[in-house]
């Protein structure tokens, strides 16, 4: 998922949650259902049918009808899905008063979260339980990651649980020369110059990627060998990014595998 698409979905979810937060029911008539990925739709529908039967014991005729009607609405919405989406599924449904007694209107909200949810919840209450989704839209600090060795570099951002690979570049620098003599020393001088030019490219990419991020909390530099230390100590990054470097770490790889 692109950063732009993810940001738009987060914005839309935030607006829906703001609307849901203001809604209240009479008694415990509002249903909140959280289904994590991996659950079977048929399993959830069976549970809801049991809850419909249990609701027949509610003494208040109005409350009983509203709860059972809401359960039926939720089941109808679930039947539109062949399986639970990869990020899970959240449904809010209930009778919302529009004025005095008898003015209730049944409202249903189906949300596919922009990030995976790991909670399974069914609850009837006088409000919708939106707190678990609110955690997703909380502003989270952003960290930058630069993984570098002599052959390639990877740039990534981490925000909460979201990992985005921003760019990957290669150096084209040949491996170290194994022969001896003057030719080997000349080769190493040329290679060292190529490494320095690559470091400048890495810094240029890092500056373009990370400087525009206003909430950048810190930068981690990593990689599988000693090259990362040479890059960090060489002062190649813009001074504003150098001030944000919080650590240099060993990773087994560059690329997305190294970031994870």
PDB file of N, CA and C in Angstrom, residues 33-126:
ATOM      1  N   UNK A  33     -18.744  -5.030  16.598  1.00  0.00           N
ATOM      2  CA  UNK A  33     -18.199  -6.344  16.234  1.00  0.00           C
ATOM      3  C   UNK A  33     -16.847  -6.164  15.556  1.00  0.00           C
ATOM      4  N   UNK A  34     -15.803  -6.730  16.159  1.00  0.00           N
ATOM      5  CA  UNK A  34     -14.451  -6.710  15.590  1.00  0.00           C
ATOM      6  C   UNK A  34     -14.076  -8.140  15.211  1.00  0.00           C
ATOM      7  N   UNK A  35     -13.700  -8.336  13.954  1.00  0.00           N
ATOM      8  CA  UNK A  35     -13.313  -9.662  13.476  1.00  0.00           C
ATOM      9  C   UNK A  35     -11.892  -9.592  12.928  1.00  0.00           C
ATOM     10  N   UNK A  36     -10.944 -10.255  13.547  1.00  0.00           N
ATOM     11  CA  UNK A  36      -9.560 -10.225  13.038  1.00  0.00           C
ATOM     12  C   UNK A  36      -9.408 -11.098  11.799  1.00  0.00           C
ATOM     13  N   UNK A  37      -8.380 -10.863  10.998  1.00  0.00           N
ATOM     14  CA  UNK A  37      -8.155 -11.713   9.828  1.00  0.00           C
ATOM     15  C   UNK A  37      -7.937 -13.166  10.243  1.00  0.00           C
ATOM     16  N   UNK A  38      -8.406 -14.075   9.396  1.00  0.00           N
ATOM     17  CA  UNK A  38      -8.233 -15.501   9.688  1.00  0.00           C
ATOM     18  C   UNK A  38      -9.477 -16.168  10.235  1.00  0.00           C
ATOM     19  N   UNK A  39     -10.414 -15.382  10.770  1.00  0.00           N
ATOM     20  CA  UNK A  39     -11.666 -15.957  11.282  1.00  0.00           C
ATOM     21  C   UNK A  39     -12.593 -16.326  10.117  1.00  0.00           C
ATOM     22  N   UNK A  40     -13.449 -17.313  10.349  1.00  0.00           N
ATOM     23  CA  UNK A  40     -14.393 -17.747   9.327  1.00  0.00           C
ATOM     24  C   UNK A  40     -15.700 -16.964   9.452  1.00  0.00           C
ATOM     25  N   UNK A  41     -16.213 -16.488   8.318  1.00  0.00           N
ATOM     26  CA  UNK A  41     -17.486 -15.764   8.314  1.00  0.00           C
ATOM     27  C   UNK A  41     -18.600 -16.635   8.888  1.00  0.00           C
ATOM     28  N   UNK A  42     -18.621 -17.915   8.511  1.00  0.00           N
ATOM     29  CA  UNK A  42     -19.670 -18.832   8.976  1.00  0.00           C
ATOM     30  C   UNK A  42     -19.650 -18.965  10.499  1.00  0.00           C
ATOM     31  N   UNK A  43     -18.461 -18.947  11.072  1.00  0.00           N
ATOM     32  CA  UNK A  43     -18.315 -19.041  12.531  1.00  0.00           C
ATOM     33  C   UNK A  43     -18.931 -17.819  13.215  1.00  0.00           C
ATOM     34  N   UNK A  44     -18.697 -16.640  12.641  1.00  0.00           N
ATOM     35  CA  UNK A  44     -19.219 -15.401  13.224  1.00  0.00           C
ATOM     36  C   UNK A  44     -20.741 -15.352  13.093  1.00  0.00           C
ATOM     37  N   UNK A  45     -21.251 -15.777  11.950  1.00  0.00           N
ATOM     38  CA  UNK A  45     -22.711 -15.784  11.752  1.00  0.00           C
ATOM     39  C   UNK A  45     -23.383 -16.739  12.738  1.00  0.00           C
ATOM     40  N   UNK A  46     -22.777 -17.893  12.975  1.00  0.00           N
ATOM     41  CA  UNK A  46     -23.332 -18.845  13.948  1.00  0.00           C
ATOM     42  C   UNK A  46     -23.365 -18.230  15.344  1.00  0.00           C
ATOM     43  N   UNK A  47     -22.305 -17.513  15.700  1.00  0.00           N
ATOM     44  CA  UNK A  47     -22.273 -16.853  17.012  1.00  0.00           C
ATOM     45  C   UNK A  47     -23.381 -15.819  17.121  1.00  0.00           C
ATOM     46  N   UNK A  48     -23.586 -15.052  16.054  1.00  0.00           N
ATOM     47  CA  UNK A  48     -24.608 -14.007  16.072  1.00  0.00           C
ATOM     48  C   UNK A  48     -26.016 -14.595  16.171  1.00  0.00           C
ATOM     49  N   UNK A  49     -26.240 -15.727  15.538  1.00  0.00           N
ATOM     50  CA  UNK A  49     -27.547 -16.383  15.635  1.00  0.00           C
ATOM     51  C   UNK A  49     -27.811 -16.830  17.080  1.00  0.00           C
ATOM     52  N   UNK A  50     -26.750 -17.291  17.762  1.00  0.00           N
ATOM     53  CA  UNK A  50     -26.887 -17.638  19.181  1.00  0.00           C
ATOM     54  C   UNK A  50     -27.227 -16.394  19.999  1.00  0.00           C
ATOM     55  N   UNK A  51     -26.569 -15.278  19.670  1.00  0.00           N
ATOM     56  CA  UNK A  51     -26.819 -14.029  20.390  1.00  0.00           C
ATOM     57  C   UNK A  51     -28.245 -13.538  20.141  1.00  0.00           C
ATOM     58  N   UNK A  52     -28.751 -13.769  18.916  1.00  0.00           N
ATOM     59  CA  UNK A  52     -30.137 -13.386  18.619  1.00  0.00           C
ATOM     60  C   UNK A  52     -31.092 -14.149  19.535  1.00  0.00           C
ATOM     61  N   UNK A  53     -30.813 -15.448  19.729  1.00  0.00           N
ATOM     62  CA  UNK A  53     -31.653 -16.246  20.620  1.00  0.00           C
ATOM     63  C   UNK A  53     -31.559 -15.776  22.057  1.00  0.00           C
ATOM     64  N   UNK A  54     -30.336 -15.448  22.500  1.00  0.00           N
ATOM     65  CA  UNK A  54     -30.132 -14.956  23.869  1.00  0.00           C
ATOM     66  C   UNK A  54     -30.877 -13.647  24.087  1.00  0.00           C
ATOM     67  N   UNK A  55     -30.896 -12.800  23.047  1.00  0.00           N
ATOM     68  CA  UNK A  55     -31.553 -11.499  23.162  1.00  0.00           C
ATOM     69  C   UNK A  55     -33.059 -11.622  23.378  1.00  0.00           C
ATOM     70  N   UNK A  56     -33.625 -12.765  23.091  1.00  0.00           N
ATOM     71  CA  UNK A  56     -35.073 -12.953  23.300  1.00  0.00           C
ATOM     72  C   UNK A  56     -35.427 -12.908  24.776  1.00  0.00           C
ATOM     73  N   UNK A  57     -34.421 -12.995  25.640  1.00  0.00           N
ATOM     74  CA  UNK A  57     -34.657 -12.931  27.091  1.00  0.00           C
ATOM     75  C   UNK A  57     -34.697 -11.505  27.621  1.00  0.00           C
ATOM     76  N   UNK A  58     -34.382 -10.515  26.770  1.00  0.00           N
ATOM     77  CA  UNK A  58     -34.403  -9.118  27.214  1.00  0.00           C
ATOM     78  C   UNK A  58     -35.849  -8.727  27.546  1.00  0.00           C
ATOM     79  N   UNK A  59     -36.045  -8.170  28.719  1.00  0.00           N
ATOM     80  CA  UNK A  59     -37.406  -7.870  29.200  1.00  0.00           C
ATOM     81  C   UNK A  59     -38.061  -6.740  28.419  1.00  0.00           C
ATOM     82  N   UNK A  60     -37.315  -5.675  28.144  1.00  0.00           N
ATOM     83  CA  UNK A  60     -37.892  -4.538  27.422  1.00  0.00           C
ATOM     84  C   UNK A  60     -38.201  -4.922  25.977  1.00  0.00           C
ATOM     85  N   UNK A  61     -39.450  -4.758  25.593  1.00  0.00           N
ATOM     86  CA  UNK A  61     -39.859  -5.116  24.230  1.00  0.00           C
ATOM     87  C   UNK A  61     -39.094  -4.299  23.188  1.00  0.00           C
ATOM     88  N   UNK A  62     -38.966  -2.995  23.443  1.00  0.00           N
ATOM     89  CA  UNK A  62     -38.277  -2.116  22.487  1.00  0.00           C
ATOM     90  C   UNK A  62     -36.810  -2.487  22.367  1.00  0.00           C
ATOM     91  N   UNK A  63     -36.154  -2.672  23.519  1.00  0.00           N
ATOM     92  CA  UNK A  63     -34.729  -3.016  23.499  1.00  0.00           C
ATOM     93  C   UNK A  63     -34.508  -4.371  22.817  1.00  0.00           C
ATOM     94  N   UNK A  64     -35.368  -5.333  23.151  1.00  0.00           N
ATOM     95  CA  UNK A  64     -35.248  -6.665  22.547  1.00  0.00           C
ATOM     96  C   UNK A  64     -35.369  -6.591  21.025  1.00  0.00           C
ATOM     97  N   UNK A  65     -36.359  -5.852  20.549  1.00  0.00           N
ATOM     98  CA  UNK A  65     -36.563  -5.735  19.105  1.00  0.00           C
ATOM     99  C   UNK A  65     -35.381  -5.048  18.434  1.00  0.00           C
ATOM    100  N   UNK A  66     -34.894  -3.960  19.053  1.00  0.00           N
ATOM    101  CA  UNK A  66     -33.783  -3.210  18.452  1.00  0.00           C
ATOM    102  C   UNK A  66     -32.502  -4.038  18.393  1.00  0.00           C
ATOM    103  N   UNK A  67     -32.220  -4.796  19.466  1.00  0.00           N
ATOM    104  CA  UNK A  67     -31.016  -5.627  19.479  1.00  0.00           C
ATOM    105  C   UNK A  67     -31.116  -6.729  18.432  1.00  0.00           C
ATOM    106  N   UNK A  68     -32.263  -7.400  18.387  1.00  0.00           N
ATOM    107  CA  UNK A  68     -32.421  -8.498  17.424  1.00  0.00           C
ATOM    108  C   UNK A  68     -32.406  -7.979  15.986  1.00  0.00           C
ATOM    109  N   UNK A  69     -33.012  -6.820  15.755  1.00  0.00           N
ATOM    110  CA  UNK A  69     -32.974  -6.235  14.413  1.00  0.00           C
ATOM    111  C   UNK A  69     -31.531  -5.892  14.016  1.00  0.00           C
ATOM    112  N   UNK A  70     -30.769  -5.364  14.977  1.00  0.00           N
ATOM    113  CA  UNK A  70     -29.375  -5.004  14.704  1.00  0.00           C
ATOM    114  C   UNK A  70     -28.554  -6.254  14.373  1.00  0.00           C
ATOM    115  N   UNK A  71     -28.775  -7.329  15.117  1.00  0.00           N
ATOM    116  CA  UNK A  71     -28.054  -8.584  14.855  1.00  0.00           C
ATOM    117  C   UNK A  71     -28.356  -9.090  13.445  1.00  0.00           C
ATOM    118  N   UNK A  72     -29.639  -9.023  13.052  1.00  0.00           N
ATOM    119  CA  UNK A  72     -30.027  -9.457  11.706  1.00  0.00           C
ATOM    120  C   UNK A  72     -29.324  -8.607  10.644  1.00  0.00           C
ATOM    121  N   UNK A  73     -29.258  -7.295  10.882  1.00  0.00           N
ATOM    122  CA  UNK A  73     -28.569  -6.401   9.943  1.00  0.00           C
ATOM    123  C   UNK A  73     -27.089  -6.782   9.805  1.00  0.00           C
ATOM    124  N   UNK A  74     -26.454  -7.069  10.931  1.00  0.00           N
ATOM    125  CA  UNK A  74     -25.035  -7.437  10.906  1.00  0.00           C
ATOM    126  C   UNK A  74     -24.829  -8.737  10.129  1.00  0.00           C
ATOM    127  N   UNK A  75     -25.693  -9.698  10.370  1.00  0.00           N
ATOM    128  CA  UNK A  75     -25.598 -10.975   9.651  1.00  0.00           C
ATOM    129  C   UNK A  75     -25.756 -10.748   8.145  1.00  0.00           C
ATOM    130  N   UNK A  76     -26.697  -9.892   7.762  1.00  0.00           N
ATOM    131  CA  UNK A  76     -26.905  -9.603   6.350  1.00  0.00           C
ATOM    132  C   UNK A  76     -25.649  -8.998   5.722  1.00  0.00           C
ATOM    133  N   UNK A  77     -24.996  -8.093   6.443  1.00  0.00           N
ATOM    134  CA  UNK A  77     -23.765  -7.479   5.928  1.00  0.00           C
ATOM    135  C   UNK A  77     -22.637  -8.508   5.830  1.00  0.00           C
ATOM    136  N   UNK A  78     -22.543  -9.380   6.812  1.00  0.00           N
ATOM    137  CA  UNK A  78     -21.475 -10.389   6.796  1.00  0.00           C
ATOM    138  C   UNK A  78     -21.622 -11.329   5.602  1.00  0.00           C
ATOM    139  N   UNK A  79     -22.864 -11.613   5.219  1.00  0.00           N
ATOM    140  CA  UNK A  79     -23.101 -12.540   4.106  1.00  0.00           C
ATOM    141  C   UNK A  79     -22.623 -11.973   2.769  1.00  0.00           C
ATOM    142  N   UNK A  80     -22.318 -10.666   2.729  1.00  0.00           N
ATOM    143  CA  UNK A  80     -21.798 -10.051   1.519  1.00  0.00           C
ATOM    144  C   UNK A  80     -20.303 -10.338   1.325  1.00  0.00           C
ATOM    145  N   UNK A  81     -19.663 -10.869   2.374  1.00  0.00           N
ATOM    146  CA  UNK A  81     -18.236 -11.177   2.319  1.00  0.00           C
ATOM    147  C   UNK A  81     -18.031 -12.689   2.192  1.00  0.00           C
ATOM    148  N   UNK A  82     -17.175 -13.095   1.250  1.00  0.00           N
ATOM    149  CA  UNK A  82     -16.828 -14.516   1.132  1.00  0.00           C
ATOM    150  C   UNK A  82     -15.857 -14.922   2.243  1.00  0.00           C
ATOM    151  N   UNK A  83     -15.019 -13.961   2.631  1.00  0.00           N
ATOM    152  CA  UNK A  83     -14.056 -14.205   3.705  1.00  0.00           C
ATOM    153  C   UNK A  83     -13.729 -12.888   4.375  1.00  0.00           C
ATOM    154  N   UNK A  84     -13.144 -12.977   5.563  1.00  0.00           N
ATOM    155  CA  UNK A  84     -12.738 -11.770   6.295  1.00  0.00           C
ATOM    156  C   UNK A  84     -11.569 -11.123   5.542  1.00  0.00           C
ATOM    157  N   UNK A  85     -11.635  -9.815   5.270  1.00  0.00           N
ATOM    158  CA  UNK A  85     -10.531  -9.142   4.568  1.00  0.00           C
ATOM    159  C   UNK A  85      -9.200  -9.314   5.300  1.00  0.00           C
ATOM    160  N   UNK A  86      -8.096  -9.099   4.586  1.00  0.00           N
ATOM    161  CA  UNK A  86      -6.771  -9.365   5.147  1.00  0.00           C
ATOM    162  C   UNK A  86      -6.434  -8.489   6.354  1.00  0.00           C
ATOM    163  N   UNK A  87      -7.089  -7.351   6.494  1.00  0.00           N
ATOM    164  CA  UNK A  87      -6.854  -6.491   7.660  1.00  0.00           C
ATOM    165  C   UNK A  87      -7.923  -6.670   8.740  1.00  0.00           C
ATOM    166  N   UNK A  88      -8.895  -7.570   8.476  1.00  0.00           N
ATOM    167  CA  UNK A  88      -9.978  -7.756   9.428  1.00  0.00           C
ATOM    168  C   UNK A  88     -11.216  -6.983   9.010  1.00  0.00           C
ATOM    169  N   UNK A  89     -12.230  -7.010   9.852  1.00  0.00           N
ATOM    170  CA  UNK A  89     -13.509  -6.380   9.540  1.00  0.00           C
ATOM    171  C   UNK A  89     -14.142  -5.873  10.836  1.00  0.00           C
ATOM    172  N   UNK A  90     -14.699  -4.679  10.773  1.00  0.00           N
ATOM    173  CA  UNK A  90     -15.374  -4.092  11.935  1.00  0.00           C
ATOM    174  C   UNK A  90     -16.760  -3.624  11.504  1.00  0.00           C
ATOM    175  N   UNK A  91     -17.793  -3.993  12.292  1.00  0.00           N
ATOM    176  CA  UNK A  91     -19.161  -3.576  11.988  1.00  0.00           C
ATOM    177  C   UNK A  91     -19.784  -2.957  13.235  1.00  0.00           C
ATOM    178  N   UNK A  92     -20.356  -1.781  13.044  1.00  0.00           N
ATOM    179  CA  UNK A  92     -21.126  -1.124  14.103  1.00  0.00           C
ATOM    180  C   UNK A  92     -22.578  -1.031  13.619  1.00  0.00           C
ATOM    181  N   UNK A  93     -23.508  -1.384  14.488  1.00  0.00           N
ATOM    182  CA  UNK A  93     -24.917  -1.355  14.081  1.00  0.00           C
ATOM    183  C   UNK A  93     -25.802  -1.144  15.305  1.00  0.00           C
ATOM    184  N   UNK A  94     -26.842  -0.359  15.142  1.00  0.00           N
ATOM    185  CA  UNK A  94     -27.761  -0.160  16.248  1.00  0.00           C
ATOM    186  C   UNK A  94     -28.794   0.906  15.966  1.00  0.00           C
ATOM    187  N   UNK A  95     -29.783   0.962  16.838  1.00  0.00           N
ATOM    188  CA  UNK A  95     -30.875   1.927  16.722  1.00  0.00           C
ATOM    189  C   UNK A  95     -30.446   3.236  17.382  1.00  0.00           C
ATOM    190  N   UNK A  96     -30.316   4.296  16.593  1.00  0.00           N
ATOM    191  CA  UNK A  96     -29.865   5.588  17.096  1.00  0.00           C
ATOM    192  C   UNK A  96     -31.068   6.525  17.223  1.00  0.00           C
ATOM    193  N   UNK A  97     -31.349   7.026  18.429  1.00  0.00           N
ATOM    194  CA  UNK A  97     -32.471   7.948  18.608  1.00  0.00           C
ATOM    195  C   UNK A  97     -32.281   9.223  17.787  1.00  0.00           C
ATOM    196  N   UNK A  98     -33.331   9.637  17.100  1.00  0.00           N
ATOM    197  CA  UNK A  98     -33.299  10.883  16.336  1.00  0.00           C
ATOM    198  C   UNK A  98     -34.005  12.007  17.086  1.00  0.00           C
ATOM    199  N   UNK A  99     -34.686  11.629  18.164  1.00  0.00           N
ATOM    200  CA  UNK A  99     -35.435  12.595  18.958  1.00  0.00           C
ATOM    201  C   UNK A  99     -35.978  11.893  20.188  1.00  0.00           C
ATOM    202  N   UNK A 100     -37.289  11.943  20.385  1.00  0.00           N
ATOM    203  CA  UNK A 100     -37.904  11.301  21.535  1.00  0.00           C
ATOM    204  C   UNK A 100     -38.063   9.804  21.324  1.00  0.00           C
ATOM    205  N   UNK A 101     -38.719   9.119  22.289  1.00  0.00           N
ATOM    206  CA  UNK A 101     -38.955   7.666  22.196  1.00  0.00           C
ATOM    207  C   UNK A 101     -39.674   7.307  20.891  1.00  0.00           C
ATOM    208  N   UNK A 102     -39.232   6.221  20.251  1.00  0.00           N
ATOM    209  CA  UNK A 102     -39.846   5.775  19.014  1.00  0.00           C
ATOM    210  C   UNK A 102     -39.240   6.403  17.769  1.00  0.00           C
ATOM    211  N   UNK A 103     -38.263   7.295  17.964  1.00  0.00           N
ATOM    212  CA  UNK A 103     -37.658   7.983  16.806  1.00  0.00           C
ATOM    213  C   UNK A 103     -36.401   7.283  16.314  1.00  0.00           C
ATOM    214  N   UNK A 104     -36.101   6.113  16.911  1.00  0.00           N
ATOM    215  CA  UNK A 104     -34.840   5.438  16.591  1.00  0.00           C
ATOM    216  C   UNK A 104     -34.736   5.075  15.104  1.00  0.00           C
ATOM    217  N   UNK A 105     -33.524   5.205  14.565  1.00  0.00           N
ATOM    218  CA  UNK A 105     -33.234   4.822  13.184  1.00  0.00           C
ATOM    219  C   UNK A 105     -32.078   3.833  13.196  1.00  0.00           C
ATOM    220  N   UNK A 106     -32.245   2.704  12.522  1.00  0.00           N
ATOM    221  CA  UNK A 106     -31.191   1.691  12.482  1.00  0.00           C
ATOM    222  C   UNK A 106     -30.057   2.166  11.575  1.00  0.00           C
ATOM    223  N   UNK A 107     -28.850   2.215  12.120  1.00  0.00           N
ATOM    224  CA  UNK A 107     -27.671   2.647  11.353  1.00  0.00           C
ATOM    225  C   UNK A 107     -26.615   1.545  11.377  1.00  0.00           C
ATOM    226  N   UNK A 108     -25.977   1.332  10.239  1.00  0.00           N
ATOM    227  CA  UNK A 108     -24.958   0.290  10.119  1.00  0.00           C
ATOM    228  C   UNK A 108     -23.703   0.870   9.468  1.00  0.00           C
ATOM    229  N   UNK A 109     -22.561   0.548  10.041  1.00  0.00           N
ATOM    230  CA  UNK A 109     -21.272   1.015   9.525  1.00  0.00           C
ATOM    231  C   UNK A 109     -20.346  -0.196   9.373  1.00  0.00           C
ATOM    232  N   UNK A 110     -19.866  -0.412   8.157  1.00  0.00           N
ATOM    233  CA  UNK A 110     -18.948  -1.521   7.880  1.00  0.00           C
ATOM    234  C   UNK A 110     -17.587  -0.926   7.540  1.00  0.00           C
ATOM    235  N   UNK A 111     -16.577  -1.328   8.291  1.00  0.00           N
ATOM    236  CA  UNK A 111     -15.236  -0.752   8.139  1.00  0.00           C
ATOM    237  C   UNK A 111     -14.212  -1.852   7.899  1.00  0.00           C
ATOM    238  N   UNK A 112     -13.465  -1.724   6.808  1.00  0.00           N
ATOM    239  CA  UNK A 112     -12.283  -2.571   6.590  1.00  0.00           C
ATOM    240  C   UNK A 112     -11.082  -1.728   7.015  1.00  0.00           C
ATOM    241  N   UNK A 113     -10.436  -2.069   8.119  1.00  0.00           N
ATOM    242  CA  UNK A 113      -9.363  -1.224   8.657  1.00  0.00           C
ATOM    243  C   UNK A 113      -8.199  -1.072   7.675  1.00  0.00           C
ATOM    244  N   UNK A 114      -7.512   0.081   7.696  1.00  0.00           N
ATOM    245  CA  UNK A 114      -6.347   0.282   6.833  1.00  0.00           C
ATOM    246  C   UNK A 114      -5.120  -0.487   7.306  1.00  0.00           C
ATOM    247  N   UNK A 115      -5.175  -0.986   8.552  1.00  0.00           N
ATOM    248  CA  UNK A 115      -4.109  -1.814   9.105  1.00  0.00           C
ATOM    249  C   UNK A 115      -4.753  -3.027   9.782  1.00  0.00           C
ATOM    250  N   UNK A 116      -4.023  -4.134   9.903  1.00  0.00           N
ATOM    251  CA  UNK A 116      -4.600  -5.329  10.531  1.00  0.00           C
ATOM    252  C   UNK A 116      -5.008  -5.093  11.983  1.00  0.00           C
ATOM    253  N   UNK A 117      -6.132  -5.672  12.384  1.00  0.00           N
ATOM    254  CA  UNK A 117      -6.553  -5.658  13.789  1.00  0.00           C
ATOM    255  C   UNK A 117      -6.345  -7.062  14.355  1.00  0.00           C
ATOM    256  N   UNK A 118      -6.082  -7.142  15.640  1.00  0.00           N
ATOM    257  CA  UNK A 118      -5.832  -8.463  16.247  1.00  0.00           C
ATOM    258  C   UNK A 118      -6.807  -8.776  17.375  1.00  0.00           C
ATOM    259  N   UNK A 119      -7.888  -7.996  17.444  1.00  0.00           N
ATOM    260  CA  UNK A 119      -8.858  -8.203  18.527  1.00  0.00           C
ATOM    261  C   UNK A 119     -10.142  -8.801  17.973  1.00  0.00           C
ATOM    262  N   UNK A 120     -10.707  -9.736  18.736  1.00  0.00           N
ATOM    263  CA  UNK A 120     -12.033 -10.283  18.414  1.00  0.00           C
ATOM    264  C   UNK A 120     -12.982  -9.803  19.502  1.00  0.00           C
ATOM    265  N   UNK A 121     -14.024  -9.099  19.123  1.00  0.00           N
ATOM    266  CA  UNK A 121     -14.911  -8.486  20.108  1.00  0.00           C
ATOM    267  C   UNK A 121     -16.342  -8.444  19.587  1.00  0.00           C
ATOM    268  N   UNK A 122     -17.279  -8.854  20.449  1.00  0.00           N
ATOM    269  CA  UNK A 122     -18.712  -8.639  20.195  1.00  0.00           C
ATOM    270  C   UNK A 122     -19.284  -8.026  21.458  1.00  0.00           C
ATOM    271  N   UNK A 123     -19.909  -6.868  21.312  1.00  0.00           N
ATOM    272  CA  UNK A 123     -20.432  -6.211  22.513  1.00  0.00           C
ATOM    273  C   UNK A 123     -21.670  -5.396  22.179  1.00  0.00           C
ATOM    274  N   UNK A 124     -22.671  -5.475  23.079  1.00  0.00           N
ATOM    275  CA  UNK A 124     -23.852  -4.618  23.035  1.00  0.00           C
ATOM    276  C   UNK A 124     -23.727  -3.587  24.143  1.00  0.00           C
ATOM    277  N   UNK A 125     -23.889  -2.333  23.801  1.00  0.00           N
ATOM    278  CA  UNK A 125     -23.694  -1.281  24.794  1.00  0.00           C
ATOM    279  C   UNK A 125     -24.526  -0.070  24.371  1.00  0.00           C
ATOM    280  N   UNK A 126     -24.449   0.981  25.176  1.00  0.00           N
ATOM    281  CA  UNK A 126     -25.174   2.204  24.840  1.00  0.00           C
ATOM    282  C   UNK A 126     -24.345   3.095  23.911  1.00  0.00           C
TER     283      UNK A 126
END
